[in-house]
PDB file of C-alpha atoms in Angstrom:
ATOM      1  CA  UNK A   1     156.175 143.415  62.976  1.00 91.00           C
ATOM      2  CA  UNK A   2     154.970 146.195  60.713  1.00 97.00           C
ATOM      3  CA  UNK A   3     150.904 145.193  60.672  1.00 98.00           C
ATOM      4  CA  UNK A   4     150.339 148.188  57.983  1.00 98.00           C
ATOM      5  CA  UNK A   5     147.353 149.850  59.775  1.00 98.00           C
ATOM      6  CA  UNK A   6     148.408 152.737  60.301  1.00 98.00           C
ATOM      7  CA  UNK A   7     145.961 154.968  58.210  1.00 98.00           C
ATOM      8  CA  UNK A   8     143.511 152.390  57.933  1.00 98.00           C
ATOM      9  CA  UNK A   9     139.996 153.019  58.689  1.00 98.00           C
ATOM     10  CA  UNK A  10     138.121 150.708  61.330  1.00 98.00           C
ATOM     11  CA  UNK A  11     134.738 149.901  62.085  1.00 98.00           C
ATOM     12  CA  UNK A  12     134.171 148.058  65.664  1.00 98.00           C
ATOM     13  CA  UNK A  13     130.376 147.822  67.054  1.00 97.00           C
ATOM     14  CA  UNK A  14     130.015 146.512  70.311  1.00 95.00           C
ATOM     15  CA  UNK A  15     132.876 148.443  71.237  1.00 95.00           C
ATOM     16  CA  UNK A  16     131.835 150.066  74.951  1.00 94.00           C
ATOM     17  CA  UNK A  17     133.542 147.356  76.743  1.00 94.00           C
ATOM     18  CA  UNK A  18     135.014 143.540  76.822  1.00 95.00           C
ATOM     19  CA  UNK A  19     136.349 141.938  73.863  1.00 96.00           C
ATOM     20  CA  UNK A  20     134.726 145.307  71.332  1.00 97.00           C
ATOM     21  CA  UNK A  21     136.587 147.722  73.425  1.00 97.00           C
ATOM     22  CA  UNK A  22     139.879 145.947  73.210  1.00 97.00           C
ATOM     23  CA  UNK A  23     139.893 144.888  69.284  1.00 98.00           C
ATOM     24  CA  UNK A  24     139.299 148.858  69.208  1.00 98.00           C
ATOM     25  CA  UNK A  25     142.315 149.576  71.307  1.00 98.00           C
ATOM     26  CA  UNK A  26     144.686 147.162  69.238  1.00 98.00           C
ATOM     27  CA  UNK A  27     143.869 148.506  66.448  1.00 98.00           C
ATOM     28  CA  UNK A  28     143.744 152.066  67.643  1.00 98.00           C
ATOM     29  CA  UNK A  29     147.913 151.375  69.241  1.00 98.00           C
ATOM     30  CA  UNK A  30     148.690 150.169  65.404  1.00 98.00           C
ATOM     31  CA  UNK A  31     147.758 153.261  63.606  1.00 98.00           C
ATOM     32  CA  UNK A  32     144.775 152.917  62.462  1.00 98.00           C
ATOM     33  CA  UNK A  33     141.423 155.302  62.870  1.00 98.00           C
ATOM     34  CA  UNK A  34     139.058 153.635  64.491  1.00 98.00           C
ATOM     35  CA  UNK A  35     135.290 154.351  64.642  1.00 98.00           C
ATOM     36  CA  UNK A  36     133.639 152.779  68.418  1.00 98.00           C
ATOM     37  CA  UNK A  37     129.955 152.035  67.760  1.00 97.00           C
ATOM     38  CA  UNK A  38     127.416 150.813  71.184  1.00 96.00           C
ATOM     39  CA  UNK A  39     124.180 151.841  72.983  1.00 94.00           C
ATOM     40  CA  UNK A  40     125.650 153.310  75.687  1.00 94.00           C
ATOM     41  CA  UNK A  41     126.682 156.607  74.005  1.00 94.00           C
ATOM     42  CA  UNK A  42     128.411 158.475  77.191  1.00 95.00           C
ATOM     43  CA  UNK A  43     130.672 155.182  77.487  1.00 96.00           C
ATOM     44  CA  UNK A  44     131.582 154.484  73.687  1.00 96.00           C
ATOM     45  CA  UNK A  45     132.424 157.925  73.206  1.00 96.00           C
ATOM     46  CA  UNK A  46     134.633 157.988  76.458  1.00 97.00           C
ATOM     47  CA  UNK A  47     135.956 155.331  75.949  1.00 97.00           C
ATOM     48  CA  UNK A  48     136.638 156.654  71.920  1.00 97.00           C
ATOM     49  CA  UNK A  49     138.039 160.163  73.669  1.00 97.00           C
ATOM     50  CA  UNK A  50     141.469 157.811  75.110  1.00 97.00           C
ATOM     51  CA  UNK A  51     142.261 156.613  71.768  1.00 97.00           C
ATOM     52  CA  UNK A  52     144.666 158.638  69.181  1.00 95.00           C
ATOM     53  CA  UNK A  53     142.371 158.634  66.320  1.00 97.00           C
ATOM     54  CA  UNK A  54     138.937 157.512  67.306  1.00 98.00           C
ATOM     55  CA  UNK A  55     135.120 158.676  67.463  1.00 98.00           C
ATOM     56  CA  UNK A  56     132.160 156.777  69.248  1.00 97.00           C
ATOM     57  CA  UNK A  57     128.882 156.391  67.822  1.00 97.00           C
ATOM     58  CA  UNK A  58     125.839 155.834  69.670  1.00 96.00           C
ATOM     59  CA  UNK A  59     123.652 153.044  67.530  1.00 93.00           C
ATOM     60  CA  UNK A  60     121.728 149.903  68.563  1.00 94.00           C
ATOM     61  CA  UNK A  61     122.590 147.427  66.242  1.00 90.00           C
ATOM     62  CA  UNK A  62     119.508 145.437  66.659  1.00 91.00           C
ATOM     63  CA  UNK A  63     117.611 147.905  65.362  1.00 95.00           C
ATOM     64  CA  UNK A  64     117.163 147.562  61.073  1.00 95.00           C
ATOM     65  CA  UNK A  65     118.365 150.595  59.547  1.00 96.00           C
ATOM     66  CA  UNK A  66     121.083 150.980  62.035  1.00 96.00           C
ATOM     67  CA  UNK A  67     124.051 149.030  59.985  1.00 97.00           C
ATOM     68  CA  UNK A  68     123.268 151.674  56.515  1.00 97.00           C
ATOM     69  CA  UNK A  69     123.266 154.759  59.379  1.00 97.00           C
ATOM     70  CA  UNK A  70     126.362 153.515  61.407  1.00 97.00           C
ATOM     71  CA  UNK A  71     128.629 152.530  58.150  1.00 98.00           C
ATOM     72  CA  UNK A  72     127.388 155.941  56.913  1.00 98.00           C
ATOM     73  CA  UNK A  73     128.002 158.004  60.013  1.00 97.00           C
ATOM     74  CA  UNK A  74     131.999 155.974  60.102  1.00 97.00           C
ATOM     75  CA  UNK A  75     132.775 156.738  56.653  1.00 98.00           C
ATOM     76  CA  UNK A  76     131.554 160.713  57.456  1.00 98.00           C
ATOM     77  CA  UNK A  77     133.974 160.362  60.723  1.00 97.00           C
ATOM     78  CA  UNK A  78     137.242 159.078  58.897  1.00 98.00           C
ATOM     79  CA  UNK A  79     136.133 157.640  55.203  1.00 98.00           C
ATOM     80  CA  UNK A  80     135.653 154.316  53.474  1.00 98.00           C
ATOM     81  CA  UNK A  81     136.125 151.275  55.962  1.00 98.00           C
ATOM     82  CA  UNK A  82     139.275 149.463  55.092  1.00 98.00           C
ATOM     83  CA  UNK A  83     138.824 146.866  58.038  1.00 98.00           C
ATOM     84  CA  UNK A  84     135.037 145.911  59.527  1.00 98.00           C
ATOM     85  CA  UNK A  85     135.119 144.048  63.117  1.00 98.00           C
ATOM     86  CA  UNK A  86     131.677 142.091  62.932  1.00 98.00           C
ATOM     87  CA  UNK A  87     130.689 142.135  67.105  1.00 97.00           C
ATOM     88  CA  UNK A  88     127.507 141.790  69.018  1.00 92.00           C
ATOM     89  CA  UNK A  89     126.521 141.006  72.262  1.00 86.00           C
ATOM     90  CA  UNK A  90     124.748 137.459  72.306  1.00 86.00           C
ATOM     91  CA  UNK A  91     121.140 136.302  72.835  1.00 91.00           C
ATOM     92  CA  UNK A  92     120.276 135.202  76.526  1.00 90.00           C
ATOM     93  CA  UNK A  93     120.951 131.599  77.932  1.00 90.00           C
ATOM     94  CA  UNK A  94     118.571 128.647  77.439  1.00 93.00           C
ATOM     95  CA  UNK A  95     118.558 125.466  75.939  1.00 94.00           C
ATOM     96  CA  UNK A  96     117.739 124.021  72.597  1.00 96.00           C
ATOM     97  CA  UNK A  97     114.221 122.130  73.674  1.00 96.00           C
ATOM     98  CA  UNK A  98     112.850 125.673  74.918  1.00 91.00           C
ATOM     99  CA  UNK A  99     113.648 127.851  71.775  1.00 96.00           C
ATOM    100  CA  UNK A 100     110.904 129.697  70.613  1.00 97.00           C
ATOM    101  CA  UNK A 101     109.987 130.791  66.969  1.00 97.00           C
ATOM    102  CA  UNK A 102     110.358 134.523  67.793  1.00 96.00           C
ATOM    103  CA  UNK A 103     113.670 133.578  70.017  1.00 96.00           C
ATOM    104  CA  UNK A 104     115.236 132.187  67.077  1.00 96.00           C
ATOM    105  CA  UNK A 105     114.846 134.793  64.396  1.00 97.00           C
ATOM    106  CA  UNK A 106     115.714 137.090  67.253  1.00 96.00           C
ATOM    107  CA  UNK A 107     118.853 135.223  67.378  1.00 96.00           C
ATOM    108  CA  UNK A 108     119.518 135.061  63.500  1.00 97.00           C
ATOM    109  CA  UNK A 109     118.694 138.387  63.335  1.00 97.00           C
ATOM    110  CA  UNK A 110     121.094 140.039  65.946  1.00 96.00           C
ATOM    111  CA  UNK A 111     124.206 137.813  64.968  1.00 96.00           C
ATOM    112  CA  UNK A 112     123.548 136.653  61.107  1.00 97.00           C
ATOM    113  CA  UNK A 113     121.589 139.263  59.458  1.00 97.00           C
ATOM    114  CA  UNK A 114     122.475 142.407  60.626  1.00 97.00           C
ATOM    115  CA  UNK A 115     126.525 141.564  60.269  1.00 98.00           C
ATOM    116  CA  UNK A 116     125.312 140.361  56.530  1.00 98.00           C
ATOM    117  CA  UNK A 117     123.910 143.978  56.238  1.00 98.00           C
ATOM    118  CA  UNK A 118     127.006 145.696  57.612  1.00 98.00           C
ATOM    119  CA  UNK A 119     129.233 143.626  55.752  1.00 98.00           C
ATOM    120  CA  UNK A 120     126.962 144.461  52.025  1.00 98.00           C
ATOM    121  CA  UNK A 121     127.566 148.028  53.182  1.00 98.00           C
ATOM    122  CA  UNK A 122     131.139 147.946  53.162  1.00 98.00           C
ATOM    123  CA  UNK A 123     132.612 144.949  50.665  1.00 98.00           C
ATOM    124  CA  UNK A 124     132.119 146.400  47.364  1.00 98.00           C
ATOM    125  CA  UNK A 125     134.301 149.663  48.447  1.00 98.00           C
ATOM    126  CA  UNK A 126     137.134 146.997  49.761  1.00 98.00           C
ATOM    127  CA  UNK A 127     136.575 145.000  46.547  1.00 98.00           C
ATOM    128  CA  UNK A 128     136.997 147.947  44.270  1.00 98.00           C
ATOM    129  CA  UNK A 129     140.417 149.201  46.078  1.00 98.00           C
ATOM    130  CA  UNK A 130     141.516 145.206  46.386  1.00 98.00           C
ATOM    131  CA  UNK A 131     142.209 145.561  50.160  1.00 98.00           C
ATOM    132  CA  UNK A 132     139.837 144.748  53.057  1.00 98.00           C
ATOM    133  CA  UNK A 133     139.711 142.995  56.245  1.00 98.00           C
ATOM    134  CA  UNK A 134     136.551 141.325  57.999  1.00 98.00           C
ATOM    135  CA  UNK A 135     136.723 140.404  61.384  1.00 98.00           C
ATOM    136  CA  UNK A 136     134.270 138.211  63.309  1.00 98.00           C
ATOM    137  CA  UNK A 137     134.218 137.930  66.765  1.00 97.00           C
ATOM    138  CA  UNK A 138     132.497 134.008  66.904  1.00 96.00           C
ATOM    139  CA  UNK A 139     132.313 132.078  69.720  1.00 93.00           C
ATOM    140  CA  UNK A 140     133.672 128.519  70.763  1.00 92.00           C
ATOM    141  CA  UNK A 141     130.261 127.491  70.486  1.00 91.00           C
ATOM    142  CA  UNK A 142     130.697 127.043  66.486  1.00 94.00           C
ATOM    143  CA  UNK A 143     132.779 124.344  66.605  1.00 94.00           C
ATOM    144  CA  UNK A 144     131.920 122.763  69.879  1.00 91.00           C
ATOM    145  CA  UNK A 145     128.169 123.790  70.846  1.00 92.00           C
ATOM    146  CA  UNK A 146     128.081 125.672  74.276  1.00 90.00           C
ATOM    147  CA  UNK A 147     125.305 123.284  76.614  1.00 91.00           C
ATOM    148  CA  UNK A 148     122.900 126.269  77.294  1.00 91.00           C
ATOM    149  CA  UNK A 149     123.454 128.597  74.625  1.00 93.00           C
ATOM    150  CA  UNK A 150     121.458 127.788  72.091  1.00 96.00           C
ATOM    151  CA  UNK A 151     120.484 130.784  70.795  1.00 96.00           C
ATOM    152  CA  UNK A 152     123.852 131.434  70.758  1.00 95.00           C
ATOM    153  CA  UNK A 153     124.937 128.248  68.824  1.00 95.00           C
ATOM    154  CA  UNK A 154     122.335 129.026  65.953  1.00 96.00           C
ATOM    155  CA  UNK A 155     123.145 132.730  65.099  1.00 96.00           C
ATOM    156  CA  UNK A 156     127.091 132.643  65.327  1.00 96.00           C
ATOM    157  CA  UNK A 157     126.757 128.667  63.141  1.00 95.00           C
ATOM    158  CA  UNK A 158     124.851 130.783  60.500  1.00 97.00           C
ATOM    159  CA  UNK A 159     127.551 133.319  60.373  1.00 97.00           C
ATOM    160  CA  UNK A 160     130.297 130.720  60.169  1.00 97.00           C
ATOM    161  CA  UNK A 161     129.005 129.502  57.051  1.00 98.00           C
ATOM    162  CA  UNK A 162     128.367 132.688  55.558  1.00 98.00           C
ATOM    163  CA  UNK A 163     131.514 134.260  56.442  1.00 98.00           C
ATOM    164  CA  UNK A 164     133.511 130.543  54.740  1.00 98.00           C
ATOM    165  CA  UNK A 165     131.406 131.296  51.588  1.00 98.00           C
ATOM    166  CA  UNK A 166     132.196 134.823  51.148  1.00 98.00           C
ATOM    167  CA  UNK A 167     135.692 134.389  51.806  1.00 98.00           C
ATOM    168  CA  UNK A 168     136.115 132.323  48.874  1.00 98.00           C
ATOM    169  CA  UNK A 169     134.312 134.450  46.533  1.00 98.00           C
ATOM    170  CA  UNK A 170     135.939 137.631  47.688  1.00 98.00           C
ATOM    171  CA  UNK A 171     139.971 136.432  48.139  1.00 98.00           C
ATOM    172  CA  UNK A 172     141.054 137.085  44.809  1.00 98.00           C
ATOM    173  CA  UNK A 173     140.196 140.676  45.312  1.00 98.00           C
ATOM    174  CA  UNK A 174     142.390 140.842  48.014  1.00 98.00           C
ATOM    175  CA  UNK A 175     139.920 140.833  51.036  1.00 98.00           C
ATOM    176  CA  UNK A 176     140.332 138.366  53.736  1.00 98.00           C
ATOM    177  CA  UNK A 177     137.362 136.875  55.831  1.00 98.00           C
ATOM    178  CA  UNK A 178     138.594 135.406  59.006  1.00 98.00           C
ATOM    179  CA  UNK A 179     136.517 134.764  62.358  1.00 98.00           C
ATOM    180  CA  UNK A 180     138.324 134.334  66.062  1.00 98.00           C
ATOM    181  CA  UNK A 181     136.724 132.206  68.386  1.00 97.00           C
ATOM    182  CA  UNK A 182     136.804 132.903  71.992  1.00 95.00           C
ATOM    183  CA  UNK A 183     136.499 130.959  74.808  1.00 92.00           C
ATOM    184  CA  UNK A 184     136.590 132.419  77.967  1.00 94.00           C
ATOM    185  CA  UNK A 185     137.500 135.725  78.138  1.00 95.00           C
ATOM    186  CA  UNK A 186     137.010 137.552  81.575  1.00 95.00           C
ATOM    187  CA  UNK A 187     134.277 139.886  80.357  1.00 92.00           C
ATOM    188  CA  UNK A 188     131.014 141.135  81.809  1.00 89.00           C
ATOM    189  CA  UNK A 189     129.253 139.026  79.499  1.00 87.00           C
ATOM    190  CA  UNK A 190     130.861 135.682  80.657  1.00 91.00           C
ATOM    191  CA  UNK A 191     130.674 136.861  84.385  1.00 93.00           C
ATOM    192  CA  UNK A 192     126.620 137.024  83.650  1.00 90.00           C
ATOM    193  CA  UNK A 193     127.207 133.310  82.159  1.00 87.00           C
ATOM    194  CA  UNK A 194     128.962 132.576  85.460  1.00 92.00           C
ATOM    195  CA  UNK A 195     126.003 134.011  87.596  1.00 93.00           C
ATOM    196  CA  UNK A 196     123.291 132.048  85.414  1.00 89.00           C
ATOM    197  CA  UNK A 197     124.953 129.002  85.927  1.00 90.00           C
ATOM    198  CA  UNK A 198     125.210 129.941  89.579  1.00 94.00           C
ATOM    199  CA  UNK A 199     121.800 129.911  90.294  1.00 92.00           C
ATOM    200  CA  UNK A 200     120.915 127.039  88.141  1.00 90.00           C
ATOM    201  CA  UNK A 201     123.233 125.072  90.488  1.00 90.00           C
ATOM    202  CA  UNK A 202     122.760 126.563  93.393  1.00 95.00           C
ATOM    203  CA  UNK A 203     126.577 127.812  94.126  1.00 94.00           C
ATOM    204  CA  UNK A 204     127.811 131.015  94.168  1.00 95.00           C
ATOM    205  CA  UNK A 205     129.206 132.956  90.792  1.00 94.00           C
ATOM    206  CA  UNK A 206     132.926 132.364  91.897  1.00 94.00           C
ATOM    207  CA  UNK A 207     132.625 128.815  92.431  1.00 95.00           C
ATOM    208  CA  UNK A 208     130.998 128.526  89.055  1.00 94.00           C
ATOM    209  CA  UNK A 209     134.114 130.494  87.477  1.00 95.00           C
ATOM    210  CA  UNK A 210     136.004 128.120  89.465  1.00 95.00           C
ATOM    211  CA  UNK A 211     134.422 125.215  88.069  1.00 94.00           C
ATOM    212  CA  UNK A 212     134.827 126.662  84.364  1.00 94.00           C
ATOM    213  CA  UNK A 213     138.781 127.441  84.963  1.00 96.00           C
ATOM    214  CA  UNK A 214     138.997 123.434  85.795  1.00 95.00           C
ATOM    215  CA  UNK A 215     137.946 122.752  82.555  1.00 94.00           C
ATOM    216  CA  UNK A 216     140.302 125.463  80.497  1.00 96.00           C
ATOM    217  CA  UNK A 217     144.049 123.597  80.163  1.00 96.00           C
ATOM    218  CA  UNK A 218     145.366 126.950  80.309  1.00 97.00           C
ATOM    219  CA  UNK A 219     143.386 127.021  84.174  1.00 97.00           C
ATOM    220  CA  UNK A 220     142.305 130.422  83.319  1.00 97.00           C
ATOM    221  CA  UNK A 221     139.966 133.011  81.420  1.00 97.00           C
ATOM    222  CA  UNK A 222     141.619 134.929  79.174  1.00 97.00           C
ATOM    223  CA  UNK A 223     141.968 138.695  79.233  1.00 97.00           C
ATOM    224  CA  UNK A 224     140.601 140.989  76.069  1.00 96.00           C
ATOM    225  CA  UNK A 225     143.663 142.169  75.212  1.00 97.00           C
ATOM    226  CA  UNK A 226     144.717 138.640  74.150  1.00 98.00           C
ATOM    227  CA  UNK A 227     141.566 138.625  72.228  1.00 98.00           C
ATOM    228  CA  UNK A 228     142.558 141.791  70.602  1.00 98.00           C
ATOM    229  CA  UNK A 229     145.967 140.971  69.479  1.00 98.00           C
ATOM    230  CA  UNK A 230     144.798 138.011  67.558  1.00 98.00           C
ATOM    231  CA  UNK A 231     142.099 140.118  65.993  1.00 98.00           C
ATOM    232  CA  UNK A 232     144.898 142.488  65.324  1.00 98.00           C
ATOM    233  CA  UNK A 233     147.056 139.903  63.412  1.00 98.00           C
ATOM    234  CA  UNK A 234     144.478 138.728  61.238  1.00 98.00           C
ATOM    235  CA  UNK A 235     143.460 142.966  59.512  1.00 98.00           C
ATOM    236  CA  UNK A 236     147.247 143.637  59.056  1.00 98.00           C
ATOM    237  CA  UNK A 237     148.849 143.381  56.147  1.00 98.00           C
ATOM    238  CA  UNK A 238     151.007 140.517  56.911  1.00 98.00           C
ATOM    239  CA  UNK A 239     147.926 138.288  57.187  1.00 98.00           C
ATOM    240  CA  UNK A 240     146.904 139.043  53.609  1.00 98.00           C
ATOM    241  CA  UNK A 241     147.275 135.203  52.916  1.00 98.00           C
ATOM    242  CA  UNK A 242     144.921 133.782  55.982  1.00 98.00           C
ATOM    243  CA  UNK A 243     141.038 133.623  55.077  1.00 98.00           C
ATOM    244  CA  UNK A 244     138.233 131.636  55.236  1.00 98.00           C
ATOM    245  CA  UNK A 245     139.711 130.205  58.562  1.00 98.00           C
ATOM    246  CA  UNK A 246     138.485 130.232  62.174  1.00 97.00           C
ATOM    247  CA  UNK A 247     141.174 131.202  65.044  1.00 97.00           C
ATOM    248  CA  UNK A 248     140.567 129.971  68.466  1.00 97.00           C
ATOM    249  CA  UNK A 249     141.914 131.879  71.195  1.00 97.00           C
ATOM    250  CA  UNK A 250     140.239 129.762  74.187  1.00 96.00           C
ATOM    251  CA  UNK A 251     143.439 128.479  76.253  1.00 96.00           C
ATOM    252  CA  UNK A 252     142.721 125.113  74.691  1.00 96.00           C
ATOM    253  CA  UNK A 253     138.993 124.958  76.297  1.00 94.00           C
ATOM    254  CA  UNK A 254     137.660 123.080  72.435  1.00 93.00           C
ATOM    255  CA  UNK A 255     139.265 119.785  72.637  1.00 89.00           C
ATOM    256  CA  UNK A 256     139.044 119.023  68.309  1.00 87.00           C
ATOM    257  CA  UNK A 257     142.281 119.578  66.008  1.00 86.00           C
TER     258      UNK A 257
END
């Protein structure tokens, strides 16, 4: 399949390592130019130096004014952003009773507001040429909430229903909103799951990957690459008539239709 990216200019954050790093190397094999965006400058821009047609960007996205200085740093690497990948790490374990007031704006902040900032940034340049793609990496979590992960339930949930609003307001200009939902994919953020629930149970980090396998009907976490494929579907061309929807790509871990 022709995905019609070649050309296309790409904006991943989180893009050092795990499911970032591979959304920027599926995009990067179809064509497109791709602009890798982390802390960790020495990694992202490794990492950027394999790719065809790439640059890394040093930039903590926490930080407030780092969404108008990244989009305007990517657009100075390659120009406007055709497709924006909307990726963050996510807010440490804990449960819902034990949520702070500062630990939930935190939260909001890091995985609602700042992607609402990046995505301001770039939509009225798609709008105007009638041809965009946003990309959020979500979490299972939205539609069946994680036990645990609170923080992480209330952040992505707020970008859920952001992302379905926009999408409706912006399709007729020929932008598609989509998010992908991931389940366990074999990253070093879910092995840090695995070792938290480890010591809250007293086993060992493989036995609690064990445990978590048991529970995936595929019996297995998922590599990135899978991740990025699907990601890679939904900002081609082809895909120009899926929006507003959320993908899974969990192995069947969420049980709901």
């Amino acid at each position: 399949m022709d995905t019609g990216l070649k050309g296309k200019n790409v904006l991943v954050p989180g893009a050092s390592s795990g499911i970032g790093l591979a959304i920027a190397q599926a995009l990067a094999d179809e064509g497109a130019n791709v602009v890798l965006a982390a802390r960790r400058e020495d990694v992202v821009q490794a990492e950027a130096a394999k790719l065809p047609s790439a640059v890394g960007i040093a930039m903590d996205l926490t930080d407030d004014g780092a969404p108008a200085a990244l989009v305007e740093a990517a657009e100075k690497a390659f120009g406007p952003i055709d497709v924006l990948i909307l990726n963050s790490g996510g807010p440490p374990p804990g449960g819902a009773a034990d949520v702070s007031d500062e630990q939930a704006l935190a939260a909001v902040h890091q995985l609602l507001l700042q992607h609402m900032r990046l995505t301001n940034l770039v939509l009225p340049g798609m709008r105007e040429r009638g041809w965009g793609r946003i990309v959020a990496v979500g979490s299972s979590g939205v539609q069946q909430p994680l036990p645990n992960l609170a923080l992480s339930n209330i952040g992505r949930a707020g970008l859920a229903g952001y992302l379905k609003t926009l999408a409706a307001e912006v399709a007729a200009d020929g932008v598609t909103v989509n998010m992908v939902l991931p389940g366990r994919i074999d990253t070093d953020r879910v092995a840090s799951l695995d070792a938290a629930a480890a010591k809250r149970t007293g086993s060992t980090p493989d036995e609690a990957r064990a445990a978590s396998e048991k529970t995936i009907p595929a019996g297995r976490y998922g590599a990135p690459e899978e991740f990025g494929a699907v990601v890679a579907f939904l900002a081609s061309v082809p895909a120009a008539y899926v929006t507003g929807e959320q993908i899974r790509c969990d192995g069947g871990l969420v049980r709901a239709y």
